[in-house]
């Protein structure tokens, strides 16, 4: 048996690694650090005193965001993700959220408004009818959740690009950020926002979105993992300040796409 050179009482407190496990995993998955990171390597990587978990967290987050920015720059805005025939659409779709489907609080489509803020020339809130009168587009694409499942779904709605044009968004801004009725903030880079397969979806499989799937409005993109697609959207902001997101602030990749 190979014995550790350290007696247990000499070993640095491994719980430091545990504290940062989600971020470390995310960096590992993205090939930024190798699996089986040791405490020594963590100190080297972050240059931090590991007794200050906030400092380590900050350094790891900085690494993660730097890589997100690089990935966003490499994103090809003209490349389309694969699409599928209508016959492949799963009905009903698979549900996921950070809580159980029985906990979903339906949104009232009549009183619902879509707030618009930030670097736009028109901040007028939008009603559901307003959105329905804009040009629509449909796509049948694969939804992939990091939990390890996927399905083919068919969404229609207003291309986010069309919407951004209508509100006079400054498309030189870096980010488009979303708020939702269930407090699940999310954000994407502008290139992804302008991608032709990025929709403000109103329908699934030719019918109005059902409550569990984001009625009246959810973001649906072909180029991002499931968690980047907020349901029950209530507000859109165009901004240059990094907005983060629900899972992103818990160590998951912000770019999370192709
Ligand atoms: N508002 C909101 N949007 C959300 C979530 C959530 O918890 N709240 N979960 C995300 C995750 S992890 C996934 S996989 C998809 C699931 O979308 P679906 O239920 O339409 O399949 O929604 C995403 N959008
Ligand atoms: Mo997900």
mmCIF file of C-alpha atoms and ligand atoms in Angstrom:
data_model
loop_
_atom_site.group_PDB
_atom_site.id
_atom_site.type_symbol
_atom_site.label_atom_id
_atom_site.label_comp_id
_atom_site.label_asym_id
_atom_site.label_seq_id
_atom_site.Cartn_x
_atom_site.Cartn_y
_atom_site.Cartn_z
ATOM 1 C CA UNK A 1 0.000 0.000 0.000
ATOM 2 C CA UNK A 2 1.286 3.457 -0.875
ATOM 3 C CA UNK A 3 1.310 5.629 2.198
ATOM 4 C CA UNK A 4 0.715 9.322 2.128
ATOM 5 C CA UNK A 5 3.903 11.243 2.952
ATOM 6 C CA UNK A 6 1.754 13.350 5.234
ATOM 7 C CA UNK A 7 0.512 12.241 8.567
ATOM 8 C CA UNK A 8 -3.156 13.268 8.796
ATOM 9 C CA UNK A 9 -2.428 16.073 11.253
ATOM 10 C CA UNK A 10 0.085 17.596 8.793
ATOM 11 C CA UNK A 11 -2.274 17.418 5.861
ATOM 12 C CA UNK A 12 -3.653 20.756 4.744
ATOM 13 C CA UNK A 13 -7.358 21.048 5.377
ATOM 14 C CA UNK A 14 -8.894 19.296 2.373
ATOM 15 C CA UNK A 15 -12.267 20.904 3.110
ATOM 16 C CA UNK A 16 -10.882 23.972 1.314
ATOM 17 C CA UNK A 17 -11.076 21.953 -1.889
ATOM 18 C CA UNK A 18 -14.606 20.808 -1.033
ATOM 19 C CA UNK A 19 -15.716 24.393 -0.520
ATOM 20 C CA UNK A 20 -14.774 25.185 -4.104
ATOM 21 C CA UNK A 21 -15.771 21.839 -5.632
ATOM 22 C CA UNK A 22 -18.475 23.091 -8.080
ATOM 23 C CA UNK A 23 -16.182 25.752 -9.525
ATOM 24 C CA UNK A 24 -13.247 23.361 -9.671
ATOM 25 C CA UNK A 25 -15.404 20.772 -11.474
ATOM 26 C CA UNK A 26 -16.562 23.360 -13.965
ATOM 27 C CA UNK A 27 -12.962 24.393 -14.686
ATOM 28 C CA UNK A 28 -11.979 20.715 -14.978
ATOM 29 C CA UNK A 29 -14.805 19.958 -17.398
ATOM 30 C CA UNK A 30 -13.696 22.813 -19.578
ATOM 31 C CA UNK A 31 -10.136 21.553 -19.614
ATOM 32 C CA UNK A 32 -8.801 24.585 -17.762
ATOM 33 C CA UNK A 33 -7.352 22.517 -14.951
ATOM 34 C CA UNK A 34 -6.658 18.819 -14.670
ATOM 35 C CA UNK A 35 -8.748 16.470 -12.555
ATOM 36 C CA UNK A 36 -7.560 15.573 -9.070
ATOM 37 C CA UNK A 37 -6.443 19.076 -8.184
ATOM 38 C CA UNK A 38 -4.375 19.096 -4.992
ATOM 39 C CA UNK A 39 -4.395 21.777 -2.375
ATOM 40 C CA UNK A 40 -0.842 22.706 -3.399
ATOM 41 C CA UNK A 41 -1.914 23.104 -7.013
ATOM 42 C CA UNK A 42 -4.859 25.242 -5.925
ATOM 43 C CA UNK A 43 -2.472 27.576 -4.085
ATOM 44 C CA UNK A 44 -0.232 27.745 -7.174
ATOM 45 C CA UNK A 45 -3.147 28.393 -9.534
ATOM 46 C CA UNK A 46 -4.811 31.109 -7.555
ATOM 47 C CA UNK A 47 -1.787 32.505 -5.731
ATOM 48 C CA UNK A 48 -4.102 32.662 -2.759
ATOM 49 C CA UNK A 49 -3.896 32.020 0.912
ATOM 50 C CA UNK A 50 -6.272 29.035 1.012
ATOM 51 C CA UNK A 51 -7.327 30.013 4.510
ATOM 52 C CA UNK A 52 -9.301 32.806 2.881
ATOM 53 C CA UNK A 53 -12.014 30.965 0.912
ATOM 54 C CA UNK A 54 -13.383 34.249 -0.519
ATOM 55 C CA UNK A 55 -10.016 34.978 -2.143
ATOM 56 C CA UNK A 56 -9.831 31.492 -3.683
ATOM 57 C CA UNK A 57 -13.410 31.724 -4.921
ATOM 58 C CA UNK A 58 -12.641 35.113 -6.512
ATOM 59 C CA UNK A 59 -9.552 33.801 -8.261
ATOM 60 C CA UNK A 60 -11.352 30.711 -9.578
ATOM 61 C CA UNK A 61 -14.279 32.820 -10.774
ATOM 62 C CA UNK A 62 -11.883 35.170 -12.549
ATOM 63 C CA UNK A 63 -10.357 32.167 -14.378
ATOM 64 C CA UNK A 64 -13.773 30.933 -15.277
ATOM 65 C CA UNK A 65 -14.960 34.298 -16.631
ATOM 66 C CA UNK A 66 -11.775 34.868 -18.570
ATOM 67 C CA UNK A 67 -12.425 31.584 -20.351
ATOM 68 C CA UNK A 68 -16.090 32.508 -20.896
ATOM 69 C CA UNK A 69 -14.997 35.673 -22.648
ATOM 70 C CA UNK A 70 -12.567 33.742 -24.853
ATOM 71 C CA UNK A 71 -15.282 31.229 -25.754
ATOM 72 C CA UNK A 72 -17.700 34.049 -26.546
ATOM 73 C CA UNK A 73 -15.140 35.551 -28.910
ATOM 74 C CA UNK A 74 -14.712 32.207 -30.693
ATOM 75 C CA UNK A 75 -18.473 31.838 -31.139
ATOM 76 C CA UNK A 76 -19.420 31.767 -34.810
ATOM 77 C CA UNK A 77 -22.630 33.785 -35.181
ATOM 78 C CA UNK A 78 -23.363 32.296 -38.604
ATOM 79 C CA UNK A 79 -23.135 28.634 -37.706
ATOM 80 C CA UNK A 80 -26.504 26.956 -37.233
ATOM 81 C CA UNK A 81 -27.090 24.069 -34.844
ATOM 82 C CA UNK A 82 -28.718 20.899 -36.275
ATOM 83 C CA UNK A 83 -32.493 20.947 -36.732
ATOM 84 C CA UNK A 84 -34.952 18.033 -36.945
ATOM 85 C CA UNK A 85 -38.275 17.229 -38.622
ATOM 86 C CA UNK A 86 -41.510 18.166 -36.785
ATOM 87 C CA UNK A 87 -42.285 14.450 -36.351
ATOM 88 C CA UNK A 88 -39.411 14.196 -33.832
ATOM 89 C CA UNK A 89 -40.870 16.779 -31.419
ATOM 90 C CA UNK A 90 -41.382 15.260 -27.964
ATOM 91 C CA UNK A 91 -44.890 15.898 -26.581
ATOM 92 C CA UNK A 92 -45.071 16.935 -23.833
ATOM 93 C CA UNK A 93 -41.479 18.090 -23.366
ATOM 94 C CA UNK A 94 -39.356 17.105 -20.355
ATOM 95 C CA UNK A 95 -39.554 19.438 -17.387
ATOM 96 C CA UNK A 96 -36.723 20.813 -15.304
ATOM 97 C CA UNK A 97 -36.218 23.689 -12.864
ATOM 98 C CA UNK A 98 -34.365 24.225 -9.598
ATOM 99 C CA UNK A 99 -37.546 22.996 -7.895
ATOM 100 C CA UNK A 100 -40.187 20.336 -8.543
ATOM 101 C CA UNK A 101 -42.873 20.650 -11.248
ATOM 102 C CA UNK A 102 -45.583 20.713 -8.528
ATOM 103 C CA UNK A 103 -44.015 23.968 -7.270
ATOM 104 C CA UNK A 104 -44.487 25.833 -10.571
ATOM 105 C CA UNK A 105 -46.406 29.106 -10.095
ATOM 106 C CA UNK A 106 -48.299 29.832 -13.323
ATOM 107 C CA UNK A 107 -47.928 33.350 -14.723
ATOM 108 C CA UNK A 108 -51.082 35.309 -15.666
ATOM 109 C CA UNK A 109 -50.651 36.176 -19.357
ATOM 110 C CA UNK A 110 -53.100 39.127 -19.160
ATOM 111 C CA UNK A 111 -51.317 41.111 -16.471
ATOM 112 C CA UNK A 112 -47.859 39.901 -17.540
ATOM 113 C CA UNK A 113 -45.524 42.534 -18.983
ATOM 114 C CA UNK A 114 -42.052 42.211 -20.439
ATOM 115 C CA UNK A 115 -39.904 45.013 -18.976
ATOM 116 C CA UNK A 116 -37.069 46.389 -21.102
ATOM 117 C CA UNK A 117 -34.121 48.296 -19.674
ATOM 118 C CA UNK A 118 -30.489 49.262 -20.156
ATOM 119 C CA UNK A 119 -28.934 50.278 -23.470
ATOM 120 C CA UNK A 120 -32.159 50.543 -25.502
ATOM 121 C CA UNK A 121 -33.904 53.573 -26.975
ATOM 122 C CA UNK A 122 -37.445 52.425 -26.068
ATOM 123 C CA UNK A 123 -38.145 51.149 -22.542
ATOM 124 C CA UNK A 124 -41.886 50.670 -23.047
ATOM 125 C CA UNK A 125 -43.054 47.383 -21.464
ATOM 126 C CA UNK A 126 -44.451 44.765 -23.856
ATOM 127 C CA UNK A 127 -47.724 42.864 -23.561
ATOM 128 C CA UNK A 128 -48.174 39.340 -24.836
ATOM 129 C CA UNK A 129 -50.280 40.624 -27.749
ATOM 130 C CA UNK A 130 -47.517 43.097 -28.669
ATOM 131 C CA UNK A 131 -45.085 40.206 -28.952
ATOM 132 C CA UNK A 132 -47.503 38.033 -30.926
ATOM 133 C CA UNK A 133 -47.723 40.736 -33.609
ATOM 134 C CA UNK A 134 -43.955 40.702 -34.261
ATOM 135 C CA UNK A 135 -42.535 38.395 -36.993
ATOM 136 C CA UNK A 136 -42.215 34.797 -35.742
ATOM 137 C CA UNK A 137 -39.834 31.954 -36.493
ATOM 138 C CA UNK A 138 -39.924 28.228 -35.632
ATOM 139 C CA UNK A 139 -37.160 25.748 -34.960
ATOM 140 C CA UNK A 140 -36.934 22.082 -34.012
ATOM 141 C CA UNK A 141 -33.757 21.626 -32.005
ATOM 142 C CA UNK A 142 -32.257 19.494 -29.284
ATOM 143 C CA UNK A 143 -32.500 20.583 -25.667
ATOM 144 C CA UNK A 144 -29.545 19.325 -23.627
ATOM 145 C CA UNK A 145 -29.496 19.483 -19.832
ATOM 146 C CA UNK A 146 -26.207 19.154 -17.928
ATOM 147 C CA UNK A 147 -27.918 16.558 -15.750
ATOM 148 C CA UNK A 148 -27.455 14.134 -18.636
ATOM 149 C CA UNK A 149 -30.739 14.038 -20.520
ATOM 150 C CA UNK A 150 -31.987 15.648 -23.710
ATOM 151 C CA UNK A 151 -34.999 15.844 -26.001
ATOM 152 C CA UNK A 152 -35.952 17.273 -29.364
ATOM 153 C CA UNK A 153 -38.359 20.182 -29.050
ATOM 154 C CA UNK A 154 -40.148 22.535 -31.421
ATOM 155 C CA UNK A 155 -40.326 26.181 -30.460
ATOM 156 C CA UNK A 156 -41.749 29.258 -32.199
ATOM 157 C CA UNK A 157 -41.599 32.880 -31.256
ATOM 158 C CA UNK A 158 -39.893 36.152 -31.934
ATOM 159 C CA UNK A 159 -36.191 36.017 -32.820
ATOM 160 C CA UNK A 160 -34.418 37.909 -30.036
ATOM 161 C CA UNK A 161 -32.607 39.848 -32.775
ATOM 162 C CA UNK A 162 -35.954 41.114 -34.117
ATOM 163 C CA UNK A 163 -37.027 42.119 -30.625
ATOM 164 C CA UNK A 164 -33.741 43.922 -29.941
ATOM 165 C CA UNK A 165 -34.160 45.840 -33.200
ATOM 166 C CA UNK A 166 -37.670 46.894 -32.156
ATOM 167 C CA UNK A 167 -36.531 48.296 -28.813
ATOM 168 C CA UNK A 168 -33.583 50.080 -30.396
ATOM 169 C CA UNK A 169 -30.974 48.050 -28.510
ATOM 170 C CA UNK A 170 -27.336 49.047 -28.772
ATOM 171 C CA UNK A 171 -26.094 45.791 -30.288
ATOM 172 C CA UNK A 172 -22.494 46.802 -29.556
ATOM 173 C CA UNK A 173 -23.267 46.135 -25.881
ATOM 174 C CA UNK A 174 -21.722 42.998 -24.424
ATOM 175 C CA UNK A 175 -24.630 41.249 -22.730
ATOM 176 C CA UNK A 176 -28.347 40.631 -22.757
ATOM 177 C CA UNK A 177 -29.666 39.766 -19.300
ATOM 178 C CA UNK A 178 -32.983 38.166 -18.323
ATOM 179 C CA UNK A 179 -35.104 38.147 -15.191
ATOM 180 C CA UNK A 180 -37.846 35.639 -14.540
ATOM 181 C CA UNK A 181 -40.962 35.214 -12.401
ATOM 182 C CA UNK A 182 -39.187 32.530 -10.323
ATOM 183 C CA UNK A 183 -36.032 34.542 -9.662
ATOM 184 C CA UNK A 184 -33.792 32.638 -12.078
ATOM 185 C CA UNK A 185 -31.567 35.345 -13.584
ATOM 186 C CA UNK A 186 -29.671 34.508 -16.753
ATOM 187 C CA UNK A 187 -27.549 36.252 -19.357
ATOM 188 C CA UNK A 188 -25.926 35.739 -22.750
ATOM 189 C CA UNK A 189 -23.364 37.479 -24.933
ATOM 190 C CA UNK A 190 -24.595 39.764 -27.713
ATOM 191 C CA UNK A 191 -23.385 37.461 -30.525
ATOM 192 C CA UNK A 192 -25.592 34.675 -29.133
ATOM 193 C CA UNK A 193 -28.478 37.102 -28.652
ATOM 194 C CA UNK A 194 -28.319 37.995 -32.352
ATOM 195 C CA UNK A 195 -27.977 34.374 -33.518
ATOM 196 C CA UNK A 196 -30.835 33.323 -35.864
ATOM 197 C CA UNK A 197 -31.700 30.331 -33.621
ATOM 198 C CA UNK A 198 -32.130 32.434 -30.488
ATOM 199 C CA UNK A 199 -35.863 32.898 -29.910
ATOM 200 C CA UNK A 200 -38.162 34.535 -27.415
ATOM 201 C CA UNK A 201 -40.404 31.472 -27.549
ATOM 202 C CA UNK A 202 -44.180 31.724 -27.165
ATOM 203 C CA UNK A 203 -45.173 28.290 -28.497
ATOM 204 C CA UNK A 204 -44.126 24.677 -28.167
ATOM 205 C CA UNK A 205 -45.094 22.117 -30.820
ATOM 206 C CA UNK A 206 -47.486 24.605 -32.449
ATOM 207 C CA UNK A 207 -49.348 25.406 -29.214
ATOM 208 C CA UNK A 208 -49.071 28.155 -26.611
ATOM 209 C CA UNK A 209 -46.353 27.283 -24.077
ATOM 210 C CA UNK A 210 -47.748 25.273 -21.178
ATOM 211 C CA UNK A 211 -47.237 26.674 -17.656
ATOM 212 C CA UNK A 212 -44.380 24.338 -16.627
ATOM 213 C CA UNK A 213 -42.423 25.238 -19.749
ATOM 214 C CA UNK A 214 -42.385 28.990 -19.307
ATOM 215 C CA UNK A 215 -45.739 30.535 -20.306
ATOM 216 C CA UNK A 216 -46.001 33.206 -21.539
ATOM 217 C CA UNK A 217 -42.387 33.697 -22.625
ATOM 218 C CA UNK A 218 -39.124 31.799 -22.376
ATOM 219 C CA UNK A 219 -35.774 32.089 -24.071
ATOM 220 C CA UNK A 220 -34.884 29.215 -26.371
ATOM 221 C CA UNK A 221 -31.466 28.900 -28.021
ATOM 222 C CA UNK A 222 -29.967 26.145 -30.164
ATOM 223 C CA UNK A 223 -26.438 27.016 -29.109
ATOM 224 C CA UNK A 224 -26.634 26.742 -25.319
ATOM 225 C CA UNK A 225 -27.201 24.159 -22.630
ATOM 226 C CA UNK A 226 -30.637 23.900 -21.029
ATOM 227 C CA UNK A 227 -29.878 26.009 -17.971
ATOM 228 C CA UNK A 228 -29.084 29.039 -20.165
ATOM 229 C CA UNK A 229 -32.714 29.086 -21.382
ATOM 230 C CA UNK A 230 -34.766 30.977 -18.790
ATOM 231 C CA UNK A 231 -38.505 30.262 -18.575
ATOM 232 C CA UNK A 232 -41.201 32.741 -17.402
ATOM 233 C CA UNK A 233 -39.126 35.722 -18.580
ATOM 234 C CA UNK A 234 -40.290 39.064 -17.126
ATOM 235 C CA UNK A 235 -37.461 41.458 -17.996
ATOM 236 C CA UNK A 236 -34.712 41.972 -20.553
ATOM 237 C CA UNK A 237 -31.747 44.278 -20.047
ATOM 238 C CA UNK A 238 -29.024 45.244 -22.526
ATOM 239 C CA UNK A 239 -25.836 45.935 -20.596
ATOM 240 C CA UNK A 240 -22.042 46.057 -20.543
ATOM 241 C CA UNK A 241 -21.871 44.900 -16.923
ATOM 242 C CA UNK A 242 -21.415 41.142 -16.499
ATOM 243 C CA UNK A 243 -24.813 39.941 -15.211
ATOM 244 C CA UNK A 244 -24.080 36.277 -14.338
ATOM 245 C CA UNK A 245 -26.956 33.899 -13.686
ATOM 246 C CA UNK A 246 -28.534 31.412 -11.303
ATOM 247 C CA UNK A 247 -26.335 28.355 -11.967
ATOM 248 C CA UNK A 248 -23.452 30.502 -13.179
ATOM 249 C CA UNK A 249 -23.132 32.041 -9.701
ATOM 250 C CA UNK A 250 -22.985 28.461 -8.373
ATOM 251 C CA UNK A 251 -19.918 27.540 -10.403
ATOM 252 C CA UNK A 252 -21.400 26.476 -13.745
ATOM 253 C CA UNK A 253 -19.974 27.809 -16.994
ATOM 254 C CA UNK A 254 -21.466 31.092 -18.177
ATOM 255 C CA UNK A 255 -20.804 30.472 -21.890
ATOM 256 C CA UNK A 256 -22.125 26.894 -21.812
ATOM 257 C CA UNK A 257 -22.524 26.475 -25.539
ATOM 258 C CA UNK A 258 -21.076 25.856 -28.974
HETATM 259 N N1 LIG B 1 -37.059 30.333 -14.880
HETATM 260 C C1 LIG B 1 -36.357 29.188 -14.957
HETATM 261 N N2 LIG B 1 -35.858 28.824 -16.134
HETATM 262 C C2 LIG B 1 -35.159 27.677 -16.244
HETATM 263 C C3 LIG B 1 -34.909 26.838 -15.135
HETATM 264 C C4 LIG B 1 -35.450 27.255 -13.888
HETATM 265 O O1 LIG B 1 -35.274 26.609 -12.835
HETATM 266 N N3 LIG B 1 -36.179 28.438 -13.835
HETATM 267 N N4 LIG B 1 -34.189 25.663 -15.302
HETATM 268 C C5 LIG B 1 -33.330 25.553 -16.486
HETATM 269 C C6 LIG B 1 -32.879 24.189 -16.779
HETATM 270 S S1 LIG B 1 -31.630 23.547 -15.820
HETATM 271 C C7 LIG B 1 -33.341 23.474 -17.853
HETATM 272 S S2 LIG B 1 -32.671 21.973 -18.310
HETATM 273 C C8 LIG B 1 -34.456 23.997 -18.666
HETATM 274 C C9 LIG B 1 -35.604 22.995 -18.728
HETATM 275 O O2 LIG B 1 -36.552 23.473 -19.656
HETATM 276 P P1 LIG B 1 -37.844 22.590 -19.964
HETATM 277 O O3 LIG B 1 -38.556 22.384 -18.636
HETATM 278 O O4 LIG B 1 -38.624 23.416 -20.920
HETATM 279 O O5 LIG B 1 -37.371 21.315 -20.586
HETATM 280 O O6 LIG B 1 -34.958 25.224 -18.177
HETATM 281 C C10 LIG B 1 -33.999 26.112 -17.724
HETATM 282 N N5 LIG B 1 -34.676 27.362 -17.479
HETATM 283 MO MO1 LIG B 2 -30.770 21.809 -17.030
#
